[in-house]
Amino acid sequence: MKLTLIGGGGVRSPFLAKSIALGAHLGGIKEVVFMDTDKEKLDKFGLMAKIISNKINPDLDFKITTDSIEAIKDADYIITTLRVGQDEGRVIDERIAMKYNLLGQETTGAGGFGMALRSIDVLINYCQLIKEHAKKDALVFNFTNPSGIVTQALRKKGFNNVYGICDAPSEFIKQLVAILDVDENDFSIKCFGLNHLSWFKDARVKGKDVMGELLNHDKLYTDTEMRLFEPSLVKQSNNMLLNEYLYFYYYRDKAIKSIKSAGQTRGELIKEVNQDMMKELKTVDVQNNFDKAFNIFMSYYLIRENNYFSIESGELRPKQLQVPSVREMLDADDEGGYAGVALNFIKAYHSGKSVEMVLSIPNEGAINGLEDDDVVEISCTIKKGTIIPKHVGHVDDFQLNLIRTIKFYERNVVEAILEKSKSKAVKALTIHPLINSYDLAVKLVDEYLEAHKAYIGEWQE
């Protein structure tokens, strides 16, 4: 079987290659293609990915290419991880929002709208190519942000083989497993909501309820992403745990103040780090001096990782990572990431073994108060060709009001982008709780449409 990664020149490609190389046999994967239209980045990060794959699994046929048709042809599985507009687009989105004292985070609110503008049409084109050139029953795993909105748009266009994936829920679950010191296979927890807007409840170990133990664990607010929240907010949330991105909704003013105090946005940090990284990597022959190239890569990559959420929260991650050698990286436990999520899906989908995982899929009655075709982020059971969302049913108003408001926003953003309708875009941003102003919505839509005209063309009123 063949797996293709569209966006294979991304900075995370070496880690994705490790996950795929380690887990390929579980899903019967024999061929892997990393494709990217940016040849310069593909020749650095894609080549590093290929070398890492060859070191781990030399029998895996690993290719890199800029040819989308070659990459997609006869593929069984496709992962999409694109950053249309690259780092500069992210910075533009953030700064337009900050100009109006609003958050420009790339998946929520104004910034998420800007990224959706650039991403959706490009993903539609790729999905059409997949329909024409991949295997008839090919599955697409969308990681392109804002993942929930993009997946909703692709589903609305009839690409029903697309599933949204995100590594935030799986990484959080691993943190919970670590503080409980239990086997991950023995642990289960129910996730529900929307992408980057979800909650976790009903934690169990071998069927035993451990939610109380988690809520009172002395490491919950230090060693997991719950460090961003207060116990009083958890109590308000009916004793549910929170997706880290809810920080932007519940601590909006704190986040804006922290970003202003830092003097730069997350996107500006990433852009600066990536530019410096590429500048140094240009001086190295990756193929013939891989250890040096890898050291440069990891030195800069960990600046990004160690500063995750620090600009927005004013606090560094408690666990600061150190630069590993190539051997140490290869020998370390695989973190999985979104490639691991996709591989777990593939393994379960084509075998008789049942696996629980979090996906973005149509609601189909799982959460009361939402439409059946609303794409939600929810725990699912995957087994032999079936994907079944875990039934949630009633959701307390404290969560449901926010879920329904953001879903209304997402539906209108999708319609606005598909129809190139300025009025629907304004309607969407007006109701978003991080904007909540018609006047600001009009200004934001005007500025984003102008800033990204090269990607989206002209819109109608």
Tab-separated table of C-alpha atoms in Angstrom:
chain	number	residue	atom	x	y	z
A	1	MET	CA	0.000	0.000	0.000
A	2	LYS	CA	1.066	3.578	-0.676
A	3	LEU	CA	0.916	6.545	1.685
A	4	THR	CA	1.418	10.103	0.420
A	5	LEU	CA	2.121	13.189	2.501
A	6	ILE	CA	1.162	16.445	0.766
A	7	GLY	CA	3.251	19.102	2.477
A	8	GLY	CA	6.331	16.921	2.889
A	9	GLY	CA	8.691	19.895	2.949
A	10	GLY	CA	7.371	21.030	6.311
A	11	VAL	CA	9.599	21.413	9.355
A	12	ARG	CA	7.942	18.477	11.126
A	13	SER	CA	8.645	16.076	8.256
A	14	PRO	CA	11.632	14.300	9.910
A	15	PHE	CA	9.439	13.334	12.869
A	16	LEU	CA	6.577	12.231	10.634
A	17	ALA	CA	9.004	10.042	8.686
A	18	LYS	CA	10.126	8.392	11.921
A	19	SER	CA	6.536	7.586	12.923
A	20	ILE	CA	5.674	6.263	9.479
A	21	ALA	CA	8.841	4.176	9.174
A	22	LEU	CA	8.232	2.599	12.583
A	23	GLY	CA	4.543	1.917	12.019
A	24	ALA	CA	4.309	1.232	8.283
A	25	HIS	CA	4.179	-2.535	8.726
A	26	LEU	CA	1.111	-2.243	10.963
A	27	GLY	CA	-0.914	-0.794	8.094
A	28	GLY	CA	0.734	-2.758	5.291
A	29	ILE	CA	2.455	0.377	3.939
A	30	LYS	CA	5.216	-0.448	1.439
A	31	GLU	CA	5.631	2.898	-0.347
A	32	VAL	CA	5.779	6.439	1.057
A	33	VAL	CA	5.933	9.694	-0.916
A	34	PHE	CA	6.581	13.127	0.627
A	35	MET	CA	5.445	15.792	-1.828
A	36	ASP	CA	5.841	19.573	-1.653
A	37	THR	CA	5.726	22.414	-4.174
A	38	ASP	CA	8.572	24.182	-2.310
A	39	LYS	CA	11.636	22.398	-3.704
A	40	GLU	CA	14.092	24.232	-1.452
A	41	LYS	CA	12.367	23.046	1.719
A	42	LEU	CA	11.724	19.588	0.314
A	43	ASP	CA	15.442	19.232	-0.449
A	44	LYS	CA	16.209	19.944	3.211
A	45	PHE	CA	13.381	18.685	5.420
A	46	GLY	CA	12.049	16.117	2.938
A	47	LEU	CA	15.537	14.714	2.370
A	48	MET	CA	16.162	14.524	6.124
A	49	ALA	CA	12.871	12.659	6.421
A	50	LYS	CA	13.965	10.202	3.736
A	51	ILE	CA	17.325	9.576	5.402
A	52	ILE	CA	15.665	8.981	8.782
A	53	SER	CA	13.179	6.581	7.189
A	54	ASN	CA	15.986	4.657	5.491
A	55	LYS	CA	17.889	4.348	8.772
A	56	ILE	CA	14.830	2.944	10.568
A	57	ASN	CA	13.199	0.909	7.823
A	58	PRO	CA	15.426	0.465	4.741
A	59	ASP	CA	12.856	-1.820	3.113
A	60	LEU	CA	10.307	0.997	2.960
A	61	ASP	CA	10.262	2.605	-0.504
A	62	PHE	CA	10.521	6.301	0.437
A	63	LYS	CA	10.428	9.020	-2.231
A	64	ILE	CA	10.342	12.818	-2.276
A	65	THR	CA	8.908	14.814	-5.193
A	66	THR	CA	7.450	18.156	-6.273
A	67	ASP	CA	5.120	16.399	-8.735
A	68	SER	CA	1.638	16.182	-7.206
A	69	ILE	CA	0.316	13.698	-9.778
A	70	GLU	CA	3.273	11.373	-9.258
A	71	ALA	CA	2.780	11.593	-5.504
A	72	ILE	CA	-0.962	10.951	-5.572
A	73	LYS	CA	-1.097	8.317	-8.323
A	74	ASP	CA	-2.402	4.986	-6.963
A	75	ALA	CA	-2.080	6.177	-3.349
A	76	ASP	CA	-4.152	4.320	-0.766
A	77	TYR	CA	-3.809	7.001	1.923
A	78	ILE	CA	-3.053	10.706	1.744
A	79	ILE	CA	-2.167	13.046	4.615
A	80	THR	CA	-2.544	16.759	3.870
A	81	THR	CA	-0.476	19.167	5.942
A	82	LEU	CA	-0.204	22.457	4.085
A	83	ARG	CA	0.695	25.981	5.101
A	84	VAL	CA	-0.597	28.021	2.186
A	85	GLY	CA	1.057	31.433	2.353
A	86	GLN	CA	3.786	29.944	4.547
A	87	ASP	CA	5.021	31.733	7.671
A	88	GLU	CA	4.464	35.180	6.200
A	89	GLY	CA	0.739	34.491	5.795
A	90	ARG	CA	0.513	33.543	9.459
A	91	VAL	CA	2.257	36.731	10.542
A	92	ILE	CA	-0.086	38.829	8.383
A	93	ASP	CA	-3.122	37.131	9.942
A	94	GLU	CA	-1.852	37.750	13.472
A	95	ARG	CA	-0.920	41.363	12.914
A	96	ILE	CA	-4.227	42.298	11.236
A	97	ALA	CA	-6.046	40.931	14.288
A	98	MET	CA	-3.685	42.526	16.821
A	99	LYS	CA	-4.224	45.873	15.125
A	100	TYR	CA	-7.774	45.726	16.527
A	101	ASN	CA	-6.662	44.293	19.885
A	102	LEU	CA	-7.892	40.840	18.878
A	103	LEU	CA	-6.233	37.432	18.974
A	104	GLY	CA	-4.816	36.304	15.654
A	105	GLN	CA	-4.090	32.688	16.637
A	106	GLU	CA	-4.006	30.673	13.425
A	107	THR	CA	-6.879	28.286	14.164
A	108	THR	CA	-9.252	30.425	16.230
A	109	GLY	CA	-11.129	33.633	15.525
A	110	ALA	CA	-9.754	36.162	13.056
A	111	GLY	CA	-6.471	34.349	12.444
A	112	GLY	CA	-8.260	31.072	11.799
A	113	PHE	CA	-10.461	32.831	9.256
A	114	GLY	CA	-7.377	34.160	7.469
A	115	MET	CA	-5.788	30.735	7.285
A	116	ALA	CA	-9.037	29.119	6.115
A	117	LEU	CA	-9.210	31.696	3.317
A	118	ARG	CA	-5.860	30.559	1.953
A	119	SER	CA	-6.256	26.839	2.613
A	120	ILE	CA	-9.679	25.639	1.503
A	121	ASP	CA	-9.510	26.201	-2.264
A	122	VAL	CA	-6.049	24.620	-2.423
A	123	LEU	CA	-7.268	21.542	-0.522
A	124	ILE	CA	-10.310	21.248	-2.793
A	125	ASN	CA	-7.975	21.140	-5.793
A	126	TYR	CA	-5.837	18.444	-4.179
A	127	CYS	CA	-8.904	16.393	-3.281
A	128	GLN	CA	-10.039	16.574	-6.891
A	129	LEU	CA	-6.619	15.259	-7.984
A	130	ILE	CA	-6.917	12.506	-5.387
A	131	LYS	CA	-10.327	11.567	-6.785
A	132	GLU	CA	-8.846	11.380	-10.289
A	133	HIS	CA	-5.476	9.716	-9.630
A	134	ALA	CA	-5.451	7.889	-6.271
A	135	LYS	CA	-6.988	4.485	-5.586
A	136	LYS	CA	-10.768	4.479	-5.836
A	137	ASP	CA	-11.213	3.898	-2.099
A	138	ALA	CA	-8.322	6.133	-0.970
A	139	LEU	CA	-8.649	7.774	2.441
A	140	VAL	CA	-7.583	11.358	3.141
A	141	PHE	CA	-6.402	12.544	6.553
A	142	ASN	CA	-6.548	16.314	6.768
A	143	PHE	CA	-4.168	18.004	9.184
A	144	THR	CA	-4.184	21.359	7.381
A	145	ASN	CA	-5.391	24.055	9.774
A	146	PRO	CA	-7.905	25.173	10.741
A	147	SER	CA	-8.525	21.436	10.527
A	148	GLY	CA	-12.185	21.411	11.559
A	149	ILE	CA	-13.201	24.149	9.130
A	150	VAL	CA	-11.159	22.709	6.264
A	151	THR	CA	-12.591	19.229	6.849
A	152	GLN	CA	-16.123	20.694	6.984
A	153	ALA	CA	-15.524	22.435	3.645
A	154	LEU	CA	-14.135	19.322	1.952
A	155	ARG	CA	-17.058	17.237	3.205
A	156	LYS	CA	-19.505	19.882	1.989
A	157	LYS	CA	-17.904	19.649	-1.467
A	158	GLY	CA	-18.638	15.924	-1.494
A	159	PHE	CA	-15.233	14.548	-0.533
A	160	ASN	CA	-16.618	12.096	2.003
A	161	ASN	CA	-13.366	10.147	2.241
A	162	VAL	CA	-11.775	12.984	4.279
A	163	TYR	CA	-11.192	12.698	8.021
A	164	GLY	CA	-9.784	15.500	10.127
A	165	ILE	CA	-6.884	14.617	12.413
A	166	CYS	CA	-5.122	16.588	15.120
A	167	ASP	CA	-2.361	15.568	17.508
A	168	ALA	CA	-3.464	17.869	20.363
A	169	PRO	CA	-5.986	15.367	21.852
A	170	SER	CA	-3.652	12.359	21.485
A	171	GLU	CA	-0.691	14.234	23.000
A	172	PHE	CA	-2.850	15.377	25.925
A	173	ILE	CA	-4.069	11.822	26.490
A	174	LYS	CA	-0.440	10.646	26.595
A	175	GLN	CA	0.257	13.245	29.291
A	176	LEU	CA	-2.652	11.920	31.344
A	177	VAL	CA	-1.400	8.350	30.920
A	178	ALA	CA	2.056	9.439	32.088
A	179	ILE	CA	0.908	11.086	35.323
A	180	LEU	CA	-1.292	8.088	36.152
A	181	ASP	CA	1.608	5.763	35.262
A	182	VAL	CA	-0.613	3.281	33.444
A	183	ASP	CA	-0.464	1.445	30.129
A	184	GLU	CA	-1.922	3.572	27.330
A	185	ASN	CA	-3.858	0.552	26.058
A	186	ASP	CA	-5.644	0.326	29.418
A	187	PHE	CA	-6.684	3.990	29.433
A	188	SER	CA	-9.721	5.546	27.788
A	189	ILE	CA	-11.305	8.981	27.930
A	190	LYS	CA	-14.165	10.528	25.965
A	191	CYS	CA	-13.401	13.662	23.919
A	192	PHE	CA	-16.154	15.803	22.380
A	193	GLY	CA	-16.601	19.232	20.816
A	194	LEU	CA	-14.946	20.822	17.803
A	195	ASN	CA	-11.340	20.875	16.653
A	196	HIS	CA	-9.366	23.044	19.111
A	197	LEU	CA	-12.586	23.459	21.103
A	198	SER	CA	-13.089	20.180	22.937
A	199	TRP	CA	-13.489	18.702	26.411
A	200	PHE	CA	-12.560	15.373	28.001
A	201	LYS	CA	-14.633	13.309	30.421
A	202	ASP	CA	-15.202	9.747	31.682
A	203	ALA	CA	-11.556	8.741	32.151
A	204	ARG	CA	-11.157	5.039	32.823
A	205	VAL	CA	-8.362	2.509	33.383
A	206	LYS	CA	-9.390	-1.053	32.554
A	207	GLY	CA	-12.981	0.126	32.838
A	208	LYS	CA	-12.538	1.653	36.296
A	209	ASP	CA	-13.539	5.310	36.701
A	210	VAL	CA	-10.391	7.391	37.391
A	211	MET	CA	-11.800	10.844	36.669
A	212	GLY	CA	-11.698	11.814	40.330
A	213	GLU	CA	-8.122	10.611	40.636
A	214	LEU	CA	-7.122	12.713	37.630
A	215	LEU	CA	-8.895	15.842	38.843
A	216	ASN	CA	-7.106	15.637	42.192
A	217	HIS	CA	-3.711	14.528	40.877
A	218	ASP	CA	-0.890	16.790	42.066
A	219	LYS	CA	0.721	16.722	38.602
A	220	LEU	CA	-2.384	17.569	36.552
A	221	TYR	CA	-1.727	21.323	36.644
A	222	THR	CA	2.054	21.052	36.280
A	223	ASP	CA	2.871	18.152	33.937
A	224	THR	CA	0.009	18.391	31.424
A	225	GLU	CA	-1.476	21.140	29.280
A	226	MET	CA	-3.973	21.708	32.081
A	227	ARG	CA	-1.196	23.979	33.427
A	228	LEU	CA	-2.900	26.706	31.368
A	229	PHE	CA	-6.118	26.531	33.402
A	230	GLU	CA	-7.350	26.963	36.949
A	231	PRO	CA	-9.168	24.297	39.009
A	232	SER	CA	-12.071	26.727	39.424
A	233	LEU	CA	-12.600	26.773	35.631
A	234	VAL	CA	-12.591	22.966	35.582
A	235	LYS	CA	-15.270	23.024	38.269
A	236	GLN	CA	-17.299	25.485	36.151
A	237	SER	CA	-16.859	23.035	33.261
A	238	ASN	CA	-18.674	20.305	35.212
A	239	ASN	CA	-15.335	18.720	36.175
A	240	MET	CA	-14.227	18.102	32.603
A	241	LEU	CA	-10.682	18.560	31.308
A	242	LEU	CA	-10.051	21.131	28.586
A	243	ASN	CA	-8.349	21.196	25.211
A	244	GLU	CA	-5.405	23.584	25.490
A	245	TYR	CA	-6.819	25.874	22.773
A	246	LEU	CA	-9.744	26.774	25.010
A	247	TYR	CA	-7.181	29.010	26.706
A	248	PHE	CA	-7.824	31.581	23.972
A	249	TYR	CA	-11.519	31.709	24.842
A	250	TYR	CA	-11.332	31.645	28.624
A	251	TYR	CA	-8.173	33.774	29.025
A	252	ARG	CA	-8.464	36.054	26.004
A	253	ASP	CA	-7.375	39.281	27.715
A	254	LYS	CA	-4.471	37.565	29.442
A	255	ALA	CA	-3.293	36.130	26.115
A	256	ILE	CA	-3.459	39.504	24.338
A	257	LYS	CA	-1.617	41.209	27.189
A	258	SER	CA	1.056	38.511	27.187
A	259	ILE	CA	1.594	38.751	23.410
A	260	LYS	CA	1.940	42.528	23.615
A	261	SER	CA	4.372	42.166	26.505
A	262	ALA	CA	6.463	39.648	24.534
A	263	GLY	CA	6.725	42.109	21.656
A	264	GLN	CA	6.174	39.432	19.019
A	265	THR	CA	3.538	36.919	17.989
A	266	ARG	CA	3.961	33.161	17.774
A	267	GLY	CA	4.018	33.430	13.990
A	268	GLU	CA	6.818	35.997	14.093
A	269	LEU	CA	8.875	33.717	16.344
A	270	ILE	CA	8.310	30.747	14.012
A	271	LYS	CA	9.159	32.812	10.942
A	272	GLU	CA	12.398	34.061	12.493
A	273	VAL	CA	13.435	30.596	13.694
A	274	ASN	CA	12.651	28.977	10.339
A	275	GLN	CA	14.545	31.639	8.393
A	276	ASP	CA	17.624	31.246	10.578
A	277	MET	CA	17.367	27.467	10.322
A	278	MET	CA	17.179	27.517	6.515
A	279	LYS	CA	20.057	29.986	6.308
A	280	GLU	CA	22.327	27.578	8.190
A	281	LEU	CA	21.045	24.475	6.425
A	282	LYS	CA	21.916	26.024	3.048
A	283	THR	CA	25.577	25.740	4.034
A	284	VAL	CA	25.324	21.978	4.618
A	285	ASP	CA	25.077	19.016	2.253
A	286	VAL	CA	22.265	17.115	3.967
A	287	GLN	CA	22.957	13.864	2.109
A	288	ASN	CA	26.685	13.714	2.900
A	289	ASN	CA	26.772	15.476	6.261
A	290	PHE	CA	23.526	14.398	7.824
A	291	ASP	CA	24.656	14.572	11.458
A	292	LYS	CA	25.575	18.243	11.132
A	293	ALA	CA	22.360	19.066	9.262
A	294	PHE	CA	20.317	17.232	11.883
A	295	ASN	CA	22.029	19.120	14.731
A	296	ILE	CA	21.251	22.457	13.078
A	297	PHE	CA	17.667	21.377	12.470
A	298	MET	CA	17.062	20.190	16.037
A	299	SER	CA	18.728	23.237	17.612
A	300	TYR	CA	16.234	25.529	15.915
A	301	TYR	CA	13.271	23.165	16.063
A	302	LEU	CA	13.488	22.956	19.848
A	303	ILE	CA	13.380	26.736	20.133
A	304	ARG	CA	9.892	26.425	18.656
A	305	GLU	CA	8.891	23.499	20.841
A	306	ASN	CA	10.269	24.822	24.121
A	307	ASN	CA	8.456	28.120	23.566
A	308	TYR	CA	5.108	26.513	22.712
A	309	PHE	CA	2.294	28.655	24.201
A	310	SER	CA	4.871	30.761	26.089
A	311	ILE	CA	4.164	33.994	24.197
A	312	GLU	CA	0.437	33.664	24.817
A	313	SER	CA	0.627	32.465	28.437
A	314	GLY	CA	3.840	34.107	29.648
A	315	GLU	CA	5.119	30.725	30.891
A	316	LEU	CA	7.570	28.215	29.445
A	317	ARG	CA	6.691	24.541	29.158
A	318	PRO	CA	7.745	22.777	32.371
A	319	LYS	CA	9.724	20.166	30.430
A	320	GLN	CA	12.418	21.865	28.349
A	321	LEU	CA	13.812	19.553	25.668
A	322	GLN	CA	17.525	19.207	24.911
A	323	VAL	CA	19.076	18.729	21.456
A	324	PRO	CA	19.533	14.981	20.829
A	325	SER	CA	22.022	13.257	18.589
A	326	VAL	CA	20.754	11.381	15.539
A	327	ARG	CA	21.105	8.111	17.424
A	328	GLU	CA	19.241	9.441	20.453
A	329	MET	CA	16.406	10.698	18.258
A	330	LEU	CA	16.117	7.355	16.474
A	331	ASP	CA	16.194	5.383	19.736
A	332	ALA	CA	13.733	7.614	21.624
A	333	ASP	CA	10.121	6.505	22.015
A	334	ASP	CA	8.057	7.631	19.050
A	335	GLU	CA	5.787	10.550	19.942
A	336	GLY	CA	3.505	9.660	17.051
A	337	GLY	CA	2.081	13.074	16.221
A	338	TYR	CA	-0.545	13.239	13.508
A	339	ALA	CA	1.267	10.606	11.426
A	340	GLY	CA	0.793	8.267	14.382
A	341	VAL	CA	-2.911	9.144	14.474
A	342	ALA	CA	-3.241	8.312	10.781
A	343	LEU	CA	-1.327	5.037	11.163
A	344	ASN	CA	-3.483	3.948	14.108
A	345	PHE	CA	-6.555	4.624	11.973
A	346	ILE	CA	-5.149	2.651	9.035
A	347	LYS	CA	-4.178	-0.283	11.256
A	348	ALA	CA	-7.637	-0.540	12.813
A	349	TYR	CA	-9.552	0.205	9.624
A	350	HIS	CA	-8.023	-2.756	7.811
A	351	SER	CA	-7.807	-5.230	10.675
A	352	GLY	CA	-10.189	-6.788	13.141
A	353	LYS	CA	-8.638	-4.978	16.099
A	354	SER	CA	-10.722	-2.187	17.589
A	355	VAL	CA	-8.995	1.139	18.321
A	356	GLU	CA	-10.300	4.253	20.057
A	357	MET	CA	-9.104	7.610	18.745
A	358	VAL	CA	-10.161	11.221	18.312
A	359	LEU	CA	-11.157	12.335	14.815
A	360	SER	CA	-12.999	15.193	13.145
A	361	ILE	CA	-15.979	13.575	11.423
A	362	PRO	CA	-19.678	14.338	10.794
A	363	ASN	CA	-21.685	14.424	14.009
A	364	GLU	CA	-24.406	11.962	12.878
A	365	GLY	CA	-26.382	12.420	16.089
A	366	ALA	CA	-23.455	11.934	18.492
A	367	ILE	CA	-23.865	15.360	20.143
A	368	ASN	CA	-27.370	16.681	20.783
A	369	GLY	CA	-28.050	20.172	19.434
A	370	LEU	CA	-25.846	19.897	16.334
A	371	GLU	CA	-26.683	18.975	12.745
A	372	ASP	CA	-25.808	15.507	11.470
A	373	ASP	CA	-23.365	16.924	8.886
A	374	ASP	CA	-21.598	19.239	11.349
A	375	VAL	CA	-17.979	18.129	11.553
A	376	VAL	CA	-17.137	17.572	15.223
A	377	GLU	CA	-14.005	16.461	17.066
A	378	ILE	CA	-14.985	13.346	18.965
A	379	SER	CA	-13.737	10.022	20.293
A	380	CYS	CA	-14.431	7.263	17.798
A	381	THR	CA	-14.184	3.507	17.620
A	382	ILE	CA	-12.386	2.320	14.485
A	383	LYS	CA	-12.769	-1.310	13.469
A	384	LYS	CA	-12.571	-3.124	10.148
A	385	GLY	CA	-13.883	-0.505	7.747
A	386	THR	CA	-16.157	1.279	10.205
A	387	ILE	CA	-15.815	4.587	12.048
A	388	ILE	CA	-18.306	5.026	14.863
A	389	PRO	CA	-18.373	8.277	16.890
A	390	LYS	CA	-18.934	7.663	20.587
A	391	HIS	CA	-22.380	8.868	21.583
A	392	VAL	CA	-22.271	11.920	23.840
A	393	GLY	CA	-25.915	12.985	23.820
A	394	HIS	CA	-26.743	15.835	26.179
A	395	VAL	CA	-24.076	18.486	26.734
A	396	ASP	CA	-24.354	21.083	29.490
A	397	ASP	CA	-25.185	24.615	28.351
A	398	PHE	CA	-21.804	25.903	29.548
A	399	GLN	CA	-20.083	23.899	26.799
A	400	LEU	CA	-22.924	23.598	24.291
A	401	ASN	CA	-23.459	27.344	23.926
A	402	LEU	CA	-19.832	27.814	22.901
A	403	ILE	CA	-19.816	24.752	20.641
A	404	ARG	CA	-22.967	25.855	18.812
A	405	THR	CA	-21.754	29.446	18.438
A	406	ILE	CA	-18.426	28.365	16.952
A	407	LYS	CA	-20.164	25.799	14.746
A	408	PHE	CA	-22.427	28.554	13.408
A	409	TYR	CA	-19.282	30.561	12.684
A	410	GLU	CA	-17.633	27.592	10.947
A	411	ARG	CA	-20.653	26.843	8.751
A	412	ASN	CA	-20.807	30.454	7.586
A	413	VAL	CA	-17.039	30.658	6.991
A	414	VAL	CA	-17.236	27.555	4.810
A	415	GLU	CA	-20.168	28.936	2.829
A	416	ALA	CA	-18.455	32.329	2.524
A	417	ILE	CA	-15.264	30.817	1.100
A	418	LEU	CA	-17.016	28.372	-1.230
A	419	GLU	CA	-19.333	31.111	-2.539
A	420	LYS	CA	-16.774	33.952	-2.289
A	421	SER	CA	-19.386	35.863	-0.307
A	422	LYS	CA	-18.191	38.840	1.709
A	423	SER	CA	-21.524	39.210	3.514
A	424	LYS	CA	-21.402	35.634	4.851
A	425	ALA	CA	-17.826	36.149	6.014
A	426	VAL	CA	-18.879	39.280	7.911
A	427	LYS	CA	-21.802	37.365	9.418
A	428	ALA	CA	-19.451	34.615	10.594
A	429	LEU	CA	-16.919	36.931	12.213
A	430	THR	CA	-19.634	39.086	13.796
A	431	ILE	CA	-20.891	36.202	15.896
A	432	HIS	CA	-17.484	34.797	16.845
A	433	PRO	CA	-16.985	35.393	20.616
A	434	LEU	CA	-13.379	36.514	20.105
A	435	ILE	CA	-14.641	39.325	17.827
A	436	ASN	CA	-18.342	39.854	18.642
A	437	SER	CA	-18.652	43.114	16.675
A	438	TYR	CA	-20.172	43.852	13.288
A	439	ASP	CA	-17.989	46.920	12.853
A	440	LEU	CA	-14.800	44.945	13.529
A	441	ALA	CA	-15.987	42.061	11.367
A	442	VAL	CA	-16.386	44.358	8.354
A	443	LYS	CA	-12.903	45.796	8.840
A	444	LEU	CA	-11.327	42.366	9.323
A	445	VAL	CA	-12.964	40.858	6.256
A	446	ASP	CA	-11.895	43.827	4.101
A	447	GLU	CA	-8.289	43.576	5.288
A	448	TYR	CA	-7.997	39.790	4.997
A	449	LEU	CA	-9.532	39.764	1.521
A	450	GLU	CA	-7.074	42.427	0.402
A	451	ALA	CA	-4.069	40.788	2.098
A	452	HIS	CA	-4.764	37.367	0.539
A	453	LYS	CA	-6.065	38.473	-2.862
A	454	ALA	CA	-3.309	36.503	-4.592
A	455	TYR	CA	-4.756	33.279	-3.159
A	456	ILE	CA	-8.490	33.945	-3.248
A	457	GLY	CA	-9.117	36.347	-6.119
A	458	GLU	CA	-12.031	38.795	-6.110
A	459	TRP	CA	-15.089	38.289	-3.923
A	460	GLN	CA	-18.655	39.461	-4.316
A	461	GLU	CA	-20.564	41.460	-1.717
